C-alpha cells in the first residue's frame, strides 16, 4: 500500500474515532439532559401530590373551619381564628339618606369615596371615587406621617367634590373608615390595630386606636369630619351585599390578602357573655387568614415561605390562598427545578429574588391559551431578563401555576362551606344532618370581592367547582357567590349612614334569617 493509501486510512480512522467521540459526547449530553428532565418531573410530581385536595380532605377542612369558629367564639385566644366582634348589628337596608364619605385603606393604595344616598336601594350610584398609591416609605414610617398624608388627600378631595354646592369648612361630615387589617374593635367606630399584614410595618400604630389616629390627623389638617364607622373590608362588603340582597349572610375577600365575616347570633358569642343587640345578631370578622389545621396540604415551599416572611406562624391560610403569596410559591418551586436542570435557561439569578413573580403575571401565564404558550415565554423573559424559554419548560411553568392556584381556590371553597356549616346553611350534606334537597337548605348569598376571584378566571372556576363537589350539585345551587364591586368602600359609607341615623331603620340584620 502506498503512502497515500496509508495516509487515507489514517484519516478515515481519525474521522471514525472523532465521530464516535462526538456521538459519545452527544449521547452523554442527552443522557444527562434526560436525567435532569426526569428530576424536574420528579419535583413536579412531588408538588402535585403534596397539594392534592380531594373532596374528602376538603370536607376535613370544612369541619376544621367550623370547629375553629366555635373555639374562637368560645374564648379569647381559643383559636387561631380571632373571631372579632364588629359591633355592627344593623346592616344597611336602603332607607339611608344623605351624603357620606368613606376611606378605604387596604393595601398599596387607599381610596376615598363620596356617596349620596337617597333612601332607595338603587339610588346609591354612581359614587365619586378616587384612588391614590401610598408612597412606599409611608408604609413603614409613623402613624402620624401616614394619617397626615391621607387626611390631606381626603381634605383636598372633599373641597373639590363640594365646590359645586358651596364648600364650607364648618360643615360636619361623617366618614366610614375601612381598614383591611386585623383590628380589635372597642365600639362600632373605634378599635385597636392588632398587627399589620400585607407588607405594612408602622410599628407605633400596633396596639393603638386606628380610628382615633385618623381622627386626630383630620383635626390637624382642618377637616371637619367624624369617623362614625370603623369597618374591616369584609364587613363593608357584607354591608353592600346585604343592601342589595337581604339573603347575604357572609362576605369573603380573596385579593392581596384574604378574610371572611358573617352574621352570628349574639348568644353564640360565648366569649362575650351578656352581649345584647336589638337584633340579637352581630357581624363577626373571622380574620380567617390566620386559620390553621393539620388537614391543610402544606408543602416544603409553604414552610420556607412562612419561615422567611416577616410574620412567621401567622396568616397560614392566607399564605396558601391569597394573591400576595401565590406567585411567590410558584417562584420557589421553579427555582428548585432550575437548580435540578437548565431547562429554564442558564442564567436565572433573578429567579432568586423573593416576590419577583407577582400573582397577576402568574395568572396571565396560567391562562395563556396560545398553542405555543407565547405569553408564558414573553412574561418569563420580561420578568427574568432571560432568552427564549423552551416549550417544554413553558408547559412546566403553566402546570406549576395550575397546581398552586387550584389548591388555593379549593381551600377557599372549603373555608366558605365551613362558614355555612357553622351557621347551619350547608343543607346537612356536610353536617350529616338532613338529606339533600331538604327544605332547610335556604338561599344563602356570600358577597365576594378581591382581584383573585374577580380577575383570575381559572381561580374562580376551580373555587366554584370545589363548592359543587363539597356540597353536591343540588345544595350548591342554593349558595350564591355574588361579586360586590367596590363593596369595601361603599359598604363603609353605608355603615356610616346606618350607624349615624338616630332612628335605626326598621329592617335590620334581623332580616337575615338565622337558623
Ligand atoms: C387582613 C384582613 C383583611 C384581608 C383582606 C388580611 O391580610 O388581615 O383584615 O380583611 O387581608 O383584605
Short mmCIF file of C-alpha atoms and ligand atoms in Angstrom, two decimals:
data_model
loop_
_atom_site.label_atom_id
_atom_site.label_comp_id
_atom_site.label_asym_id
_atom_site.label_seq_id
_atom_site.Cartn_x
_atom_site.Cartn_y
_atom_site.Cartn_z
CA UNK A 1 0.00 0.00 0.00
CA UNK A 2 1.37 3.40 -0.97
CA UNK A 3 1.79 6.36 1.31
CA UNK A 4 -1.32 7.96 0.12
CA UNK A 5 -3.32 4.84 0.89
CA UNK A 6 -1.90 4.59 4.44
CA UNK A 7 -2.50 8.31 4.96
CA UNK A 8 -6.07 8.00 3.75
CA UNK A 9 -6.69 5.11 6.09
CA UNK A 10 -5.26 7.06 8.99
CA UNK A 11 -7.56 9.97 8.18
CA UNK A 12 -10.56 7.66 7.90
CA UNK A 13 -9.59 6.13 11.22
CA UNK A 14 -9.29 9.51 12.89
CA UNK A 15 -12.62 10.64 11.48
CA UNK A 16 -14.23 7.48 12.78
CA UNK A 17 -12.71 7.97 16.24
CA UNK A 18 -13.79 11.60 16.24
CA UNK A 19 -17.28 10.64 15.10
CA UNK A 20 -17.53 8.05 17.86
CA UNK A 21 -16.25 10.63 20.36
CA UNK A 22 -18.76 13.26 19.16
CA UNK A 23 -21.52 10.69 19.22
CA UNK A 24 -20.37 9.68 22.69
CA UNK A 25 -20.47 13.30 23.90
CA UNK A 26 -23.88 13.78 22.29
CA UNK A 27 -25.20 10.58 23.87
CA UNK A 28 -23.70 11.61 27.20
CA UNK A 29 -25.29 15.03 26.93
CA UNK A 30 -28.67 13.64 26.04
CA UNK A 31 -28.48 11.08 28.86
CA UNK A 32 -27.62 13.88 31.29
CA UNK A 33 -30.35 16.09 29.91
CA UNK A 34 -32.89 13.26 30.15
CA UNK A 35 -31.81 12.65 33.71
CA UNK A 36 -32.21 16.36 34.57
CA UNK A 37 -35.60 16.46 32.88
CA UNK A 38 -36.65 13.45 34.95
CA UNK A 39 -35.62 15.34 38.07
CA UNK A 40 -37.77 18.30 37.05
CA UNK A 41 -40.71 15.97 36.53
CA UNK A 42 -39.96 14.43 39.92
CA UNK A 43 -40.22 17.86 41.59
CA UNK A 44 -43.47 18.47 39.71
CA UNK A 45 -44.94 15.13 40.79
CA UNK A 46 -43.96 15.72 44.38
CA UNK A 47 -45.63 19.14 44.31
CA UNK A 48 -48.77 17.72 42.78
CA UNK A 49 -49.01 15.01 45.44
CA UNK A 50 -48.37 17.42 48.28
CA UNK A 51 -51.01 19.89 47.02
CA UNK A 52 -53.73 17.31 46.50
CA UNK A 53 -57.16 18.38 47.69
CA UNK A 54 -59.56 15.50 47.11
CA UNK A 55 -63.09 16.17 48.30
CA UNK A 56 -62.54 14.08 51.44
CA UNK A 57 -59.72 16.34 52.51
CA UNK A 58 -61.73 19.45 51.68
CA UNK A 59 -64.52 18.19 53.92
CA UNK A 60 -61.99 17.80 56.72
CA UNK A 61 -61.01 21.44 56.17
CA UNK A 62 -64.71 22.41 56.27
CA UNK A 63 -65.11 20.66 59.62
CA UNK A 64 -61.91 22.16 60.98
CA UNK A 65 -63.04 25.66 59.96
CA UNK A 66 -66.39 25.21 61.73
CA UNK A 67 -64.71 23.78 64.84
CA UNK A 68 -62.19 26.63 64.98
CA UNK A 69 -65.02 29.15 64.58
CA UNK A 70 -66.72 27.69 67.65
CA UNK A 71 -63.42 27.76 69.56
CA UNK A 72 -62.68 31.36 68.59
CA UNK A 73 -66.17 32.40 69.74
CA UNK A 74 -65.86 30.46 72.99
CA UNK A 75 -62.81 32.22 74.41
CA UNK A 76 -60.31 34.93 73.57
CA UNK A 77 -57.30 33.19 72.04
CA UNK A 78 -59.24 29.89 71.90
CA UNK A 79 -58.34 29.51 68.25
CA UNK A 80 -56.02 30.92 65.64
CA UNK A 81 -59.24 32.39 64.22
CA UNK A 82 -59.68 35.70 66.00
CA UNK A 83 -63.47 35.89 65.51
CA UNK A 84 -63.50 39.62 66.19
CA UNK A 85 -66.63 41.48 67.25
CA UNK A 86 -67.50 44.32 64.91
CA UNK A 87 -70.36 45.93 66.89
CA UNK A 88 -72.25 46.00 63.62
CA UNK A 89 -75.72 44.71 64.43
CA UNK A 90 -77.60 46.78 61.89
CA UNK A 91 -76.91 46.30 58.24
CA UNK A 92 -77.95 48.95 55.72
CA UNK A 93 -81.26 48.24 54.04
CA UNK A 94 -81.81 51.00 51.53
CA UNK A 95 -83.52 53.57 53.78
CA UNK A 96 -80.29 55.53 54.34
CA UNK A 97 -80.19 59.14 53.20
CA UNK A 98 -77.56 61.84 52.95
CA UNK A 99 -74.01 62.40 51.78
CA UNK A 100 -71.39 60.19 53.38
CA UNK A 101 -67.68 59.72 52.90
CA UNK A 102 -65.56 56.60 53.05
CA UNK A 103 -61.86 55.99 53.30
CA UNK A 104 -60.64 52.56 52.28
CA UNK A 105 -57.16 51.69 53.50
CA UNK A 106 -56.39 48.26 52.22
CA UNK A 107 -53.01 47.73 50.71
CA UNK A 108 -50.67 49.65 48.49
CA UNK A 109 -53.45 52.12 47.58
CA UNK A 110 -56.11 53.95 49.51
CA UNK A 111 -59.41 55.13 48.12
CA UNK A 112 -61.68 57.97 49.08
CA UNK A 113 -65.38 57.96 48.23
CA UNK A 114 -68.27 60.33 48.40
CA UNK A 115 -71.62 58.58 48.35
CA UNK A 116 -75.01 60.18 48.00
CA UNK A 117 -77.87 58.09 49.38
CA UNK A 118 -81.43 58.87 48.51
CA UNK A 119 -83.28 56.42 50.68
CA UNK A 120 -83.91 53.94 47.91
CA UNK A 121 -81.76 50.90 47.19
CA UNK A 122 -80.92 51.72 43.63
CA UNK A 123 -80.12 55.39 44.20
CA UNK A 124 -76.64 54.85 45.62
CA UNK A 125 -74.77 55.06 42.33
CA UNK A 126 -72.57 56.38 40.93
CA UNK A 127 -70.30 57.26 43.84
CA UNK A 128 -67.35 59.59 43.45
CA UNK A 129 -64.21 57.51 43.91
CA UNK A 130 -60.55 58.41 43.81
CA UNK A 131 -57.60 56.13 44.35
CA UNK A 132 -54.06 57.04 45.31
CA UNK A 133 -50.97 54.96 45.89
CA UNK A 134 -49.43 55.08 49.34
CA UNK A 135 -45.81 56.13 48.93
CA UNK A 136 -43.64 53.14 49.83
CA UNK A 137 -41.79 54.98 52.63
CA UNK A 138 -45.08 55.74 54.42
CA UNK A 139 -45.92 52.04 54.69
CA UNK A 140 -43.10 51.64 57.17
CA UNK A 141 -42.93 55.10 58.79
CA UNK A 142 -45.04 56.51 61.66
CA UNK A 143 -48.81 56.66 62.10
CA UNK A 144 -48.69 60.46 62.13
CA UNK A 145 -46.91 60.54 58.77
CA UNK A 146 -49.30 58.04 57.22
CA UNK A 147 -52.50 59.63 58.51
CA UNK A 148 -51.41 63.21 57.83
CA UNK A 149 -50.81 62.20 54.23
CA UNK A 150 -54.21 60.51 53.99
CA UNK A 151 -56.07 63.33 55.81
CA UNK A 152 -54.57 65.96 53.50
CA UNK A 153 -55.65 63.97 50.42
CA UNK A 154 -59.11 63.46 51.88
CA UNK A 155 -59.48 67.18 52.60
CA UNK A 156 -58.45 68.06 49.09
CA UNK A 157 -60.97 65.51 47.73
CA UNK A 158 -63.81 66.91 49.87
CA UNK A 159 -63.06 70.50 48.81
CA UNK A 160 -63.14 69.51 45.15
CA UNK A 161 -66.32 67.47 45.42
CA UNK A 162 -68.21 70.06 47.47
CA UNK A 163 -67.21 73.09 45.46
CA UNK A 164 -70.33 72.82 43.28
CA UNK A 165 -72.69 73.10 46.26
CA UNK A 166 -70.55 75.56 48.24
CA UNK A 167 -67.75 74.05 50.34
CA UNK A 168 -68.00 75.14 53.95
CA UNK A 169 -65.21 74.24 56.41
CA UNK A 170 -67.66 74.29 59.34
CA UNK A 171 -69.95 71.69 57.87
CA UNK A 172 -69.80 68.40 59.79
CA UNK A 173 -69.26 65.28 57.69
CA UNK A 174 -69.50 61.58 58.51
CA UNK A 175 -66.94 59.02 57.45
CA UNK A 176 -66.88 55.24 57.25
CA UNK A 177 -63.29 54.06 57.63
CA UNK A 178 -62.40 50.69 56.10
CA UNK A 179 -59.26 49.09 57.45
CA UNK A 180 -58.22 45.86 55.79
CA UNK A 181 -56.09 44.70 58.68
CA UNK A 182 -56.95 42.90 61.92
CA UNK A 183 -58.49 45.37 64.38
CA UNK A 184 -59.94 44.56 67.78
CA UNK A 185 -62.95 46.79 67.85
CA UNK A 186 -63.96 48.54 71.06
CA UNK A 187 -67.09 50.05 69.51
CA UNK A 188 -68.55 50.45 66.05
CA UNK A 189 -66.27 53.44 65.48
CA UNK A 190 -63.09 52.59 67.40
CA UNK A 191 -60.60 49.75 67.55
CA UNK A 192 -57.04 48.73 68.25
CA UNK A 193 -54.81 47.55 65.41
CA UNK A 194 -53.69 44.02 66.31
CA UNK A 195 -50.98 43.74 63.67
CA UNK A 196 -50.16 44.69 60.14
CA UNK A 197 -50.34 42.24 57.25
CA UNK A 198 -49.55 42.52 53.52
CA UNK A 199 -46.23 44.33 53.84
CA UNK A 200 -47.20 47.24 56.12
CA UNK A 201 -45.00 47.82 59.17
CA UNK A 202 -45.79 51.04 61.05
CA UNK A 203 -44.75 49.90 64.47
CA UNK A 204 -46.10 52.81 66.52
CA UNK A 205 -49.62 52.03 65.25
CA UNK A 206 -49.84 48.46 66.57
CA UNK A 207 -51.83 48.33 69.81
CA UNK A 208 -53.28 51.82 69.26
CA UNK A 209 -56.73 53.01 68.23
CA UNK A 210 -56.58 53.36 64.47
CA UNK A 211 -59.80 55.41 64.14
CA UNK A 212 -58.56 57.85 66.76
CA UNK A 213 -55.25 58.21 64.92
CA UNK A 214 -57.13 59.15 61.78
CA UNK A 215 -59.49 61.44 63.71
CA UNK A 216 -56.52 63.36 65.16
CA UNK A 217 -54.97 63.71 61.71
CA UNK A 218 -58.28 65.02 60.31
CA UNK A 219 -58.31 67.65 63.05
CA UNK A 220 -54.66 68.56 62.44
CA UNK A 221 -55.47 69.04 58.77
CA UNK A 222 -58.55 71.17 59.45
CA UNK A 223 -61.16 68.79 58.03
CA UNK A 224 -64.42 68.70 59.94
CA UNK A 225 -65.20 65.02 59.60
CA UNK A 226 -66.11 62.39 62.18
CA UNK A 227 -65.26 58.69 61.94
CA UNK A 228 -68.66 57.15 62.70
CA UNK A 229 -67.92 53.62 61.49
CA UNK A 230 -64.69 51.66 61.56
CA UNK A 231 -65.02 48.51 59.48
CA UNK A 232 -62.97 45.68 58.09
CA UNK A 233 -63.16 45.39 54.29
CA UNK A 234 -65.10 42.14 54.60
CA UNK A 235 -67.70 43.92 56.75
CA UNK A 236 -68.03 46.71 54.16
CA UNK A 237 -68.52 44.03 51.52
CA UNK A 238 -71.18 42.30 53.62
CA UNK A 239 -72.96 45.63 54.15
CA UNK A 240 -73.14 46.34 50.42
CA UNK A 241 -74.09 42.74 49.69
CA UNK A 242 -76.94 42.88 52.20
CA UNK A 243 -78.04 46.29 50.91
CA UNK A 244 -78.64 44.72 47.52
CA UNK A 245 -79.75 41.27 48.66
CA UNK A 246 -81.07 40.57 52.18
CA UNK A 247 -80.16 36.86 51.87
CA UNK A 248 -76.49 37.84 52.18
CA UNK A 249 -75.11 36.05 55.24
CA UNK A 250 -71.35 36.28 54.78
CA UNK A 251 -68.65 38.10 52.85
CA UNK A 252 -65.29 36.90 51.64
CA UNK A 253 -62.33 38.81 50.24
CA UNK A 254 -59.76 36.99 48.14
CA UNK A 255 -57.30 39.55 46.86
CA UNK A 256 -53.84 40.53 48.07
CA UNK A 257 -54.98 39.22 51.44
CA UNK A 258 -57.92 37.04 52.37
CA UNK A 259 -60.58 37.13 55.05
CA UNK A 260 -64.27 36.50 55.76
CA UNK A 261 -67.03 37.79 58.02
CA UNK A 262 -70.56 36.60 58.65
CA UNK A 263 -73.68 37.28 60.67
CA UNK A 264 -73.68 35.43 64.00
CA UNK A 265 -76.21 35.10 66.82
CA UNK A 266 -75.02 37.05 69.86
CA UNK A 267 -75.82 34.12 72.16
CA UNK A 268 -73.30 32.03 70.21
CA UNK A 269 -70.54 34.53 71.04
CA UNK A 270 -69.75 32.88 74.35
CA UNK A 271 -66.58 34.88 74.99
CA UNK A 272 -68.77 37.99 75.34
CA UNK A 273 -71.39 36.82 77.80
CA UNK A 274 -74.20 39.30 78.15
CA UNK A 275 -73.65 40.89 74.76
CA UNK A 276 -77.01 42.33 73.81
CA UNK A 277 -78.04 43.85 70.50
CA UNK A 278 -81.51 44.81 69.36
CA UNK A 279 -81.33 42.35 66.50
CA UNK A 280 -79.79 39.56 68.59
CA UNK A 281 -77.15 39.30 65.88
CA UNK A 282 -73.70 40.65 65.23
CA UNK A 283 -71.31 40.60 62.32
CA UNK A 284 -68.12 38.72 63.25
CA UNK A 285 -64.84 39.42 61.48
CA UNK A 286 -63.20 35.99 61.37
CA UNK A 287 -59.72 37.02 60.23
CA UNK A 288 -59.65 33.65 58.50
CA UNK A 289 -56.24 34.41 57.02
CA UNK A 290 -54.80 33.04 60.25
CA UNK A 291 -56.85 29.82 60.17
CA UNK A 292 -54.76 26.72 60.61
CA UNK A 293 -55.45 22.99 60.55
CA UNK A 294 -53.32 19.88 60.15
CA UNK A 295 -55.64 18.96 57.25
CA UNK A 296 -54.26 21.78 55.11
CA UNK A 297 -51.97 20.33 52.42
CA UNK A 298 -48.71 22.07 53.28
CA UNK A 299 -45.55 21.72 51.22
CA UNK A 300 -41.89 22.44 51.94
CA UNK A 301 -42.33 25.62 49.84
CA UNK A 302 -45.06 26.87 52.18
CA UNK A 303 -42.91 26.10 55.19
CA UNK A 304 -39.92 28.02 53.79
CA UNK A 305 -42.06 30.94 52.63
CA UNK A 306 -43.58 31.22 56.10
CA UNK A 307 -40.24 30.94 57.89
CA UNK A 308 -38.72 33.70 55.75
CA UNK A 309 -41.75 36.00 55.99
CA UNK A 310 -41.89 38.99 58.37
CA UNK A 311 -44.75 37.23 60.25
CA UNK A 312 -43.81 33.53 60.67
CA UNK A 313 -46.54 31.27 62.08
CA UNK A 314 -49.14 33.92 61.31
CA UNK A 315 -51.65 34.10 58.45
CA UNK A 316 -51.06 30.45 57.48
CA UNK A 317 -54.28 30.13 55.42
CA UNK A 318 -53.64 33.50 53.76
CA UNK A 319 -50.17 32.36 52.73
CA UNK A 320 -51.68 29.39 50.85
CA UNK A 321 -54.56 31.26 49.28
CA UNK A 322 -54.09 34.94 48.65
CA UNK A 323 -52.70 36.99 45.80
CA UNK A 324 -49.76 38.24 47.80
CA UNK A 325 -48.31 34.74 48.00
CA UNK A 326 -49.37 32.53 45.07
CA UNK A 327 -46.77 33.91 42.65
CA UNK A 328 -44.13 33.57 45.34
CA UNK A 329 -44.93 29.89 45.89
CA UNK A 330 -44.63 29.28 42.13
CA UNK A 331 -41.30 31.13 42.05
CA UNK A 332 -39.95 28.90 44.81
CA UNK A 333 -40.98 25.71 43.01
CA UNK A 334 -39.42 26.79 39.71
CA UNK A 335 -36.28 27.94 41.46
CA UNK A 336 -35.96 24.46 42.90
CA UNK A 337 -36.49 22.93 39.43
CA UNK A 338 -33.93 25.24 37.88
CA UNK A 339 -31.41 24.01 40.42
CA UNK A 340 -32.03 20.48 39.12
CA UNK A 341 -31.97 21.35 35.42
CA UNK A 342 -31.13 24.10 32.98
CA UNK A 343 -34.38 23.82 31.02
CA UNK A 344 -35.45 27.26 32.22
CA UNK A 345 -32.33 28.88 30.80
CA UNK A 346 -28.77 29.06 32.06
CA UNK A 347 -28.76 32.41 33.87
CA UNK A 348 -31.63 32.61 36.29
CA UNK A 349 -30.23 34.77 39.05
CA UNK A 350 -33.36 36.97 39.02
CA UNK A 351 -35.43 33.96 39.98
CA UNK A 352 -33.78 34.11 43.40
CA UNK A 353 -35.40 37.48 44.10
CA UNK A 354 -38.33 36.96 46.51
CA UNK A 355 -41.73 38.11 45.24
CA UNK A 356 -40.38 38.89 41.75
CA UNK A 357 -43.19 36.73 40.31
CA UNK A 358 -46.34 38.66 41.08
CA UNK A 359 -49.68 36.87 41.04
CA UNK A 360 -51.25 38.86 38.13
CA UNK A 361 -48.28 37.82 35.98
CA UNK A 362 -48.68 34.26 37.13
CA UNK A 363 -52.39 34.40 36.18
CA UNK A 364 -51.52 35.72 32.71
CA UNK A 365 -49.10 32.82 32.15
CA UNK A 366 -51.54 30.27 33.58
CA UNK A 367 -54.31 31.47 31.28
CA UNK A 368 -52.20 31.56 28.12
CA UNK A 369 -54.28 29.70 25.54
CA UNK A 370 -51.93 30.09 22.57
CA UNK A 371 -50.72 26.77 21.12
CA UNK A 372 -47.04 27.56 21.68
CA UNK A 373 -47.58 29.37 25.03
CA UNK A 374 -46.24 32.64 23.65
CA UNK A 375 -47.48 34.70 26.58
CA UNK A 376 -45.62 32.46 29.03
CA UNK A 377 -42.42 32.94 27.07
CA UNK A 378 -42.85 36.72 26.87
CA UNK A 379 -43.75 37.23 30.52
CA UNK A 380 -40.98 34.92 31.70
CA UNK A 381 -38.35 36.67 29.59
CA UNK A 382 -39.51 40.14 30.64
CA UNK A 383 -39.54 39.25 34.29
CA UNK A 384 -36.22 37.44 34.49
CA UNK A 385 -34.39 39.08 31.58
CA UNK A 386 -33.51 35.70 30.06
CA UNK A 387 -33.52 34.44 26.46
CA UNK A 388 -36.34 32.36 24.98
CA UNK A 389 -37.83 29.65 27.18
CA UNK A 390 -38.06 26.17 25.59
CA UNK A 391 -41.59 24.94 25.02
CA UNK A 392 -41.42 22.08 27.46
CA UNK A 393 -40.27 24.49 30.18
CA UNK A 394 -43.24 26.75 29.39
CA UNK A 395 -45.54 23.79 29.90
CA UNK A 396 -43.96 23.08 33.26
CA UNK A 397 -44.45 26.71 34.33
CA UNK A 398 -48.15 26.55 33.43
CA UNK A 399 -48.55 23.27 35.29
CA UNK A 400 -46.96 24.67 38.45
CA UNK A 401 -49.25 27.73 38.30
CA UNK A 402 -52.20 25.38 37.88
CA UNK A 403 -51.34 23.21 40.88
CA UNK A 404 -50.78 26.19 43.19
CA UNK A 405 -53.92 28.06 42.09
CA UNK A 406 -56.15 25.01 42.16
CA UNK A 407 -55.13 24.21 45.72
CA UNK A 408 -55.75 27.83 46.79
CA UNK A 409 -59.17 28.04 45.17
CA UNK A 410 -60.33 24.70 46.55
CA UNK A 411 -59.22 25.59 50.07
CA UNK A 412 -61.05 28.92 49.82
CA UNK A 413 -64.18 26.99 48.80
CA UNK A 414 -63.80 24.73 51.82
CA UNK A 415 -63.49 27.83 54.02
CA UNK A 416 -66.76 29.21 52.65
CA UNK A 417 -68.58 25.92 53.26
CA UNK A 418 -67.08 25.91 56.77
CA UNK A 419 -68.93 29.18 57.48
CA UNK A 420 -72.15 27.82 56.01
CA UNK A 421 -71.79 24.76 58.17
CA UNK A 422 -71.26 26.87 61.29
CA UNK A 423 -74.50 28.77 60.67
CA UNK A 424 -76.41 25.68 59.59
CA UNK A 425 -76.71 26.61 55.96
CA UNK A 426 -74.81 23.72 54.39
CA UNK A 427 -78.05 21.81 53.92
CA UNK A 428 -76.88 18.95 56.10
CA UNK A 429 -74.75 17.48 53.33
CA UNK A 430 -71.68 18.25 55.40
CA UNK A 431 -73.09 18.08 58.91
CA UNK A 432 -74.52 14.70 58.07
CA UNK A 433 -77.84 16.00 59.35
CA UNK A 434 -80.64 16.04 56.85
CA UNK A 435 -80.64 14.80 53.35
CA UNK A 436 -80.00 16.80 50.23
CA UNK A 437 -82.84 18.80 48.82
CA UNK A 438 -84.17 19.22 52.36
CA UNK A 439 -86.31 22.27 52.96
CA UNK A 440 -83.67 23.55 55.40
CA UNK A 441 -81.35 24.45 52.53
CA UNK A 442 -82.15 28.11 52.18
CA UNK A 443 -80.84 30.53 49.62
CA UNK A 444 -77.57 31.83 51.04
CA UNK A 445 -75.68 34.65 49.39
CA UNK A 446 -72.00 35.18 50.03
CA UNK A 447 -70.74 38.60 48.91
CA UNK A 448 -67.31 38.26 47.41
CA UNK A 449 -64.59 40.70 46.40
CA UNK A 450 -60.91 40.71 45.56
CA UNK A 451 -58.89 40.53 42.38
CA UNK A 452 -58.02 36.87 42.70
CA UNK A 453 -61.68 35.92 42.45
CA UNK A 454 -62.86 38.65 40.09
CA UNK A 455 -59.94 38.76 37.64
CA UNK A 456 -58.41 35.28 37.70
CA UNK A 457 -60.87 33.11 35.79
CA UNK A 458 -59.15 29.79 36.50
CA UNK A 459 -59.12 30.56 40.21
CA UNK A 460 -62.83 31.39 40.17
CA UNK A 461 -63.71 28.27 38.18
CA UNK A 462 -61.74 26.00 40.49
CA UNK A 463 -63.42 27.57 43.52
CA UNK A 464 -66.94 27.14 42.13
CA UNK A 465 -66.17 23.57 41.04
CA UNK A 466 -64.98 22.70 44.54
CA UNK A 467 -68.11 24.25 46.10
CA UNK A 468 -70.23 21.95 43.94
CA UNK A 469 -68.08 18.95 44.84
CA UNK A 470 -68.26 19.60 48.57
CA UNK A 471 -71.95 20.50 48.76
CA UNK A 472 -73.23 18.37 45.92
CA UNK A 473 -74.85 19.88 42.83
CA UNK A 474 -78.31 20.21 44.42
CA UNK A 475 -77.31 22.05 47.58
CA UNK A 476 -74.70 24.12 45.78
CA UNK A 477 -77.50 25.70 43.76
CA UNK A 478 -78.72 27.45 46.91
CA UNK A 479 -75.34 29.04 47.58
CA UNK A 480 -74.75 32.15 45.51
CA UNK A 481 -71.42 33.90 45.36
CA UNK A 482 -72.12 37.49 44.37
CA UNK A 483 -69.41 39.93 43.41
CA UNK A 484 -69.99 43.27 45.14
CA UNK A 485 -67.92 45.76 43.26
CA UNK A 486 -66.31 48.38 45.49
CA UNK A 487 -68.05 46.81 48.49
CA UNK A 488 -65.31 47.57 50.96
CA UNK A 489 -65.53 51.33 50.36
CA UNK A 490 -69.23 51.73 49.55
CA UNK A 491 -70.20 49.41 52.36
CA UNK A 492 -68.28 51.59 54.84
CA UNK A 493 -70.21 54.66 53.67
CA UNK A 494 -73.46 52.70 54.06
CA UNK A 495 -72.48 51.60 57.55
CA UNK A 496 -71.57 55.18 58.41
CA UNK A 497 -75.08 56.14 57.31
CA UNK A 498 -76.68 53.25 59.21
CA UNK A 499 -74.81 53.93 62.43
CA UNK A 500 -75.24 57.69 62.16
CA UNK A 501 -79.00 57.69 61.67
CA UNK A 502 -80.58 58.23 65.11
CA UNK A 503 -83.61 56.05 64.48
CA UNK A 504 -82.47 52.66 63.30
CA UNK A 505 -84.09 51.59 60.05
CA UNK A 506 -86.91 49.11 60.54
CA UNK A 507 -85.22 46.39 58.50
CA UNK A 508 -82.09 45.50 60.45
CA UNK A 509 -79.91 42.41 60.49
CA UNK A 510 -82.96 40.65 61.88
CA UNK A 511 -83.99 40.34 58.30
CA UNK A 512 -81.11 37.94 57.72
CA UNK A 513 -82.75 34.67 58.62
CA UNK A 514 -80.60 32.79 61.01
CA UNK A 515 -81.00 29.17 61.96
C1 LIG B 1 -56.25 41.17 56.73
C2 LIG B 1 -57.77 41.26 56.84
C3 LIG B 1 -58.35 41.70 55.51
C4 LIG B 1 -57.85 40.79 54.40
C5 LIG B 1 -58.40 41.16 53.03
C6 LIG B 1 -55.84 40.32 55.54
O1 LIG B 1 -54.47 40.34 55.38
O2 LIG B 1 -55.73 40.60 57.91
O3 LIG B 1 -58.16 42.15 57.85
O4 LIG B 1 -59.74 41.65 55.60
O5 LIG B 1 -56.45 40.82 54.34
O6 LIG B 1 -58.04 42.43 52.65
#
